[in-house]
Amino acid sequence: MKIIEVNKRVLEKNDDIASRLNQYLHDKGILLINLLGTPGSGKTTLLERILERVDISKIAVIEGDLYTDSDAKRIESFGVKTIQLNTCGACHLEASMIEEAIYELDLTKIEVLIIDNIGNLVCTAEFKLGEDKRITVFSVTEGNDKPLKYPLMFQTTDILVVNKMDLIRHTNFNIESFKKDVWVLNPQCSIYECSAYRNEGINDIVGILFPSNG
């Protein structure tokens, strides 16, 4: 009996496209950032706070969502070049979708392209999109147990932003225990604490993503 490993083949094809996409953007001098996290973690709010602090003429955004374009409209209101990707129910973006989207974007003078990924801690971690950096946004309201429950997301992220720190006193979230679990899985992960809603801790994140900003 022949066994066909469908998932493996899908991921291999995706990785090939992601590699090609990464090279294409590098040739244009564009950094690609993949912004991940669960629904409600505050990804889009964090992105808004970042856009308030940087030169938006050098940034473009790909908004991933299942159906709506509400987040894309929020980002577009900043004057940022934005394109919406709707998956119509699929729980993740794939490199082929990103490749198609960038051909619809005017990348003239763009230095940073940000993907605001679909809210998900599982599927989105599996699919490389050609990114140079992965940033995972995590809310303290989600609980301490998530790194060990969803290890791949935390193992593959470069930067982890712990959001909604203003609410931590209303939860049983233990930030030190959480960091310990993350660093067991991914010792190289950089962790930042913030409250996007209260606009606190954002400058540190901007500083690491855009060291020449200002």
Tab-separated table of C-alpha atoms in Angstrom:
chain	number	residue	atom	x	y	z
A	1	MET	CA	0.000	0.000	0.000
A	2	LYS	CA	1.307	3.435	-0.935
A	3	ILE	CA	0.903	6.130	1.699
A	4	ILE	CA	0.617	9.704	0.467
A	5	GLU	CA	1.719	12.280	3.008
A	6	VAL	CA	-0.512	15.095	1.807
A	7	ASN	CA	0.300	17.575	4.551
A	8	LYS	CA	4.039	17.153	4.048
A	9	ARG	CA	3.728	17.791	0.323
A	10	VAL	CA	1.551	20.841	0.876
A	11	LEU	CA	4.077	22.317	3.304
A	12	GLU	CA	7.018	21.565	1.000
A	13	LYS	CA	5.318	23.348	-1.890
A	14	ASN	CA	4.456	26.248	0.393
A	15	ASP	CA	8.048	26.510	1.640
A	16	ASP	CA	9.355	26.613	-1.928
A	17	ILE	CA	7.064	29.530	-2.753
A	18	ALA	CA	7.960	31.236	0.538
A	19	SER	CA	11.659	31.004	-0.298
A	20	ARG	CA	11.058	32.478	-3.746
A	21	LEU	CA	8.959	35.258	-2.246
A	22	ASN	CA	11.596	36.065	0.345
A	23	GLN	CA	14.267	36.391	-2.351
A	24	TYR	CA	11.996	38.560	-4.494
A	25	LEU	CA	11.414	41.001	-1.636
A	26	HIS	CA	15.062	40.986	-0.598
A	27	ASP	CA	16.012	41.958	-4.141
A	28	LYS	CA	13.741	44.960	-3.710
A	29	GLY	CA	15.184	45.771	-0.280
A	30	ILE	CA	11.914	45.003	1.505
A	31	LEU	CA	11.674	43.423	4.976
A	32	LEU	CA	8.685	41.090	5.433
A	33	ILE	CA	7.123	40.780	8.900
A	34	ASN	CA	4.523	38.133	9.780
A	35	LEU	CA	2.281	39.316	12.642
A	36	LEU	CA	0.490	36.416	14.329
A	37	GLY	CA	-1.775	35.761	17.312
A	38	THR	CA	-5.255	34.695	18.356
A	39	PRO	CA	-8.469	36.607	17.646
A	40	GLY	CA	-8.679	39.386	20.211
A	41	SER	CA	-5.005	39.319	21.150
A	42	GLY	CA	-4.656	42.879	19.884
A	43	LYS	CA	-2.642	42.389	16.685
A	44	THR	CA	-4.369	45.099	14.705
A	45	THR	CA	-4.450	47.559	17.604
A	46	LEU	CA	-0.723	47.010	18.117
A	47	LEU	CA	-0.155	47.564	14.406
A	48	GLU	CA	-2.077	50.845	14.610
A	49	ARG	CA	0.085	52.021	17.514
A	50	ILE	CA	3.216	51.127	15.512
A	51	LEU	CA	1.991	52.988	12.429
A	52	GLU	CA	1.489	56.112	14.540
A	53	ARG	CA	5.230	56.152	15.225
A	54	VAL	CA	6.825	55.389	11.850
A	55	ASP	CA	7.047	56.753	8.310
A	56	ILE	CA	3.971	55.153	6.745
A	57	SER	CA	5.144	56.002	3.220
A	58	LYS	CA	7.694	53.191	3.595
A	59	ILE	CA	5.222	50.577	4.864
A	60	ALA	CA	2.598	48.374	3.205
A	61	VAL	CA	0.203	45.959	4.915
A	62	ILE	CA	-1.460	42.715	3.861
A	63	GLU	CA	-4.529	42.056	6.011
A	64	GLY	CA	-5.552	38.408	6.374
A	65	ASP	CA	-9.041	37.507	7.533
A	66	LEU	CA	-11.659	34.837	6.990
A	67	TYR	CA	-14.401	37.094	5.659
A	68	THR	CA	-14.468	40.769	6.633
A	69	ASP	CA	-12.368	43.784	5.642
A	70	SER	CA	-12.906	45.729	8.877
A	71	ASP	CA	-9.261	45.501	9.990
A	72	ALA	CA	-8.026	46.484	6.533
A	73	LYS	CA	-10.204	49.608	6.667
A	74	ARG	CA	-8.705	50.497	10.049
A	75	ILE	CA	-5.175	50.261	8.670
A	76	GLU	CA	-6.017	51.967	5.382
A	77	SER	CA	-7.347	54.953	7.328
A	78	PHE	CA	-3.731	55.718	8.297
A	79	GLY	CA	-2.902	56.255	4.632
A	80	VAL	CA	-0.943	53.010	4.451
A	81	LYS	CA	-0.915	50.939	1.266
A	82	THR	CA	-3.182	48.028	2.224
A	83	ILE	CA	-4.575	44.947	0.536
A	84	GLN	CA	-7.168	42.540	1.969
A	85	LEU	CA	-6.832	38.755	1.744
A	86	ASN	CA	-10.029	36.851	2.572
A	87	THR	CA	-9.725	33.064	2.850
A	88	CYS	CA	-13.499	32.432	3.027
A	89	GLY	CA	-13.123	30.103	5.995
A	90	ALA	CA	-9.577	28.763	5.652
A	91	CYS	CA	-7.752	29.103	8.977
A	92	HIS	CA	-4.380	30.218	7.615
A	93	LEU	CA	-2.604	32.166	4.900
A	94	GLU	CA	-0.265	30.425	2.483
A	95	ALA	CA	2.782	31.744	0.662
A	96	SER	CA	0.984	31.548	-2.704
A	97	MET	CA	-1.672	33.951	-1.354
A	98	ILE	CA	1.001	36.426	-0.277
A	99	GLU	CA	2.750	36.123	-3.620
A	100	GLU	CA	-0.492	36.927	-5.415
A	101	ALA	CA	-1.191	39.862	-3.095
A	102	ILE	CA	2.176	41.579	-3.546
A	103	TYR	CA	1.714	41.678	-7.305
A	104	GLU	CA	-1.395	43.781	-6.622
A	105	LEU	CA	0.521	46.161	-4.358
A	106	ASP	CA	2.580	49.121	-5.490
A	107	LEU	CA	5.827	48.445	-3.637
A	108	THR	CA	7.587	51.584	-4.858
A	109	LYS	CA	9.611	53.090	-1.968
A	110	ILE	CA	8.294	50.403	0.407
A	111	GLU	CA	10.875	49.174	2.933
A	112	VAL	CA	8.690	47.074	5.257
A	113	LEU	CA	5.763	44.830	4.333
A	114	ILE	CA	3.655	43.620	7.272
A	115	ILE	CA	1.255	40.668	7.138
A	116	ASP	CA	-1.505	40.959	9.743
A	117	ASN	CA	-2.231	37.235	9.797
A	118	ILE	CA	-5.455	35.377	10.569
A	119	GLY	CA	-6.151	34.938	14.282
A	120	ASN	CA	-4.976	31.428	15.106
A	121	LEU	CA	-2.311	29.746	17.261
A	122	VAL	CA	-2.208	26.498	15.279
A	123	CYS	CA	-2.357	26.515	11.463
A	124	THR	CA	-0.697	29.887	10.985
A	125	ALA	CA	2.440	28.651	12.748
A	126	GLU	CA	2.915	25.858	10.209
A	127	PHE	CA	2.952	27.974	7.056
A	128	LYS	CA	5.989	30.062	6.213
A	129	LEU	CA	5.124	33.153	4.210
A	130	GLY	CA	8.600	34.266	3.195
A	131	GLU	CA	8.915	36.416	6.308
A	132	ASP	CA	12.150	37.729	7.750
A	133	LYS	CA	10.641	38.025	11.226
A	134	ARG	CA	7.719	36.434	13.020
A	135	ILE	CA	6.016	38.459	15.717
A	136	THR	CA	3.415	36.787	17.914
A	137	VAL	CA	0.987	38.920	19.900
A	138	PHE	CA	-0.371	37.248	23.031
A	139	SER	CA	-2.876	38.613	25.538
A	140	VAL	CA	-2.599	38.028	29.280
A	141	THR	CA	-6.306	37.111	29.228
A	142	GLU	CA	-5.444	33.934	27.294
A	143	GLY	CA	-3.776	32.186	30.230
A	144	ASN	CA	-0.376	30.796	31.170
A	145	ASP	CA	-0.831	27.376	29.612
A	146	LYS	CA	-0.770	28.339	25.925
A	147	PRO	CA	2.976	27.926	25.200
A	148	LEU	CA	2.868	24.276	26.251
A	149	LYS	CA	-0.507	23.674	24.554
A	150	TYR	CA	0.524	25.297	21.259
A	151	PRO	CA	4.310	24.926	21.239
A	152	LEU	CA	4.958	25.402	17.515
A	153	MET	CA	3.756	28.992	17.537
A	154	PHE	CA	6.107	29.867	20.369
A	155	GLN	CA	8.984	27.780	19.013
A	156	THR	CA	8.944	29.555	15.651
A	157	THR	CA	8.390	33.168	16.661
A	158	ASP	CA	11.255	35.650	16.794
A	159	ILE	CA	9.495	38.250	18.921
A	160	LEU	CA	6.693	37.705	21.420
A	161	VAL	CA	4.596	40.688	22.471
A	162	VAL	CA	2.634	40.149	25.676
A	163	ASN	CA	-0.290	42.515	25.277
A	164	LYS	CA	-3.028	43.858	27.583
A	165	MET	CA	-0.643	44.147	30.515
A	166	ASP	CA	-3.032	46.745	31.960
A	167	LEU	CA	-5.455	43.864	32.638
A	168	ILE	CA	-3.005	41.520	34.329
A	169	ARG	CA	-4.139	42.485	37.827
A	170	HIS	CA	-7.605	41.198	36.956
A	171	THR	CA	-6.291	37.757	35.956
A	172	ASN	CA	-4.204	34.946	37.460
A	173	PHE	CA	-1.644	35.330	34.676
A	174	ASN	CA	1.923	34.809	35.934
A	175	ILE	CA	4.274	36.641	33.596
A	176	GLU	CA	7.456	35.069	34.961
A	177	SER	CA	6.094	31.526	34.678
A	178	PHE	CA	4.881	32.310	31.178
A	179	LYS	CA	8.283	33.618	30.081
A	180	LYS	CA	9.987	30.578	31.554
A	181	ASP	CA	7.819	28.222	29.491
A	182	VAL	CA	8.413	30.261	26.334
A	183	TRP	CA	12.183	30.276	26.801
A	184	VAL	CA	12.233	26.512	27.387
A	185	LEU	CA	10.635	26.152	23.965
A	186	ASN	CA	12.534	28.983	22.305
A	187	PRO	CA	15.564	30.382	24.158
A	188	GLN	CA	16.189	32.947	21.397
A	189	CYS	CA	12.738	34.533	21.615
A	190	SER	CA	12.657	38.220	22.577
A	191	ILE	CA	9.692	39.079	24.833
A	192	TYR	CA	8.153	42.536	25.194
A	193	GLU	CA	5.312	43.652	27.443
A	194	CYS	CA	2.807	46.282	26.383
A	195	SER	CA	-0.724	47.578	26.425
A	196	ALA	CA	-1.676	48.539	22.887
A	197	TYR	CA	-5.016	49.887	24.110
A	198	ARG	CA	-3.330	52.234	26.584
A	199	ASN	CA	-0.470	52.966	24.184
A	200	GLU	CA	2.133	51.726	26.685
A	201	GLY	CA	5.353	49.867	25.894
A	202	ILE	CA	5.037	50.472	22.157
A	203	ASN	CA	8.259	52.454	21.732
A	204	ASP	CA	10.379	49.457	22.739
A	205	ILE	CA	8.707	47.337	20.057
A	206	VAL	CA	9.117	50.030	17.407
A	207	GLY	CA	12.763	50.363	18.399
A	208	ILE	CA	13.501	46.690	17.748
A	209	LEU	CA	11.547	46.567	14.465
A	210	PHE	CA	12.640	49.936	13.117
A	211	PRO	CA	16.024	50.714	14.723
A	212	SER	CA	16.589	53.704	12.440
A	213	ASN	CA	13.153	55.174	13.086
A	214	GLY	CA	12.979	58.720	14.245
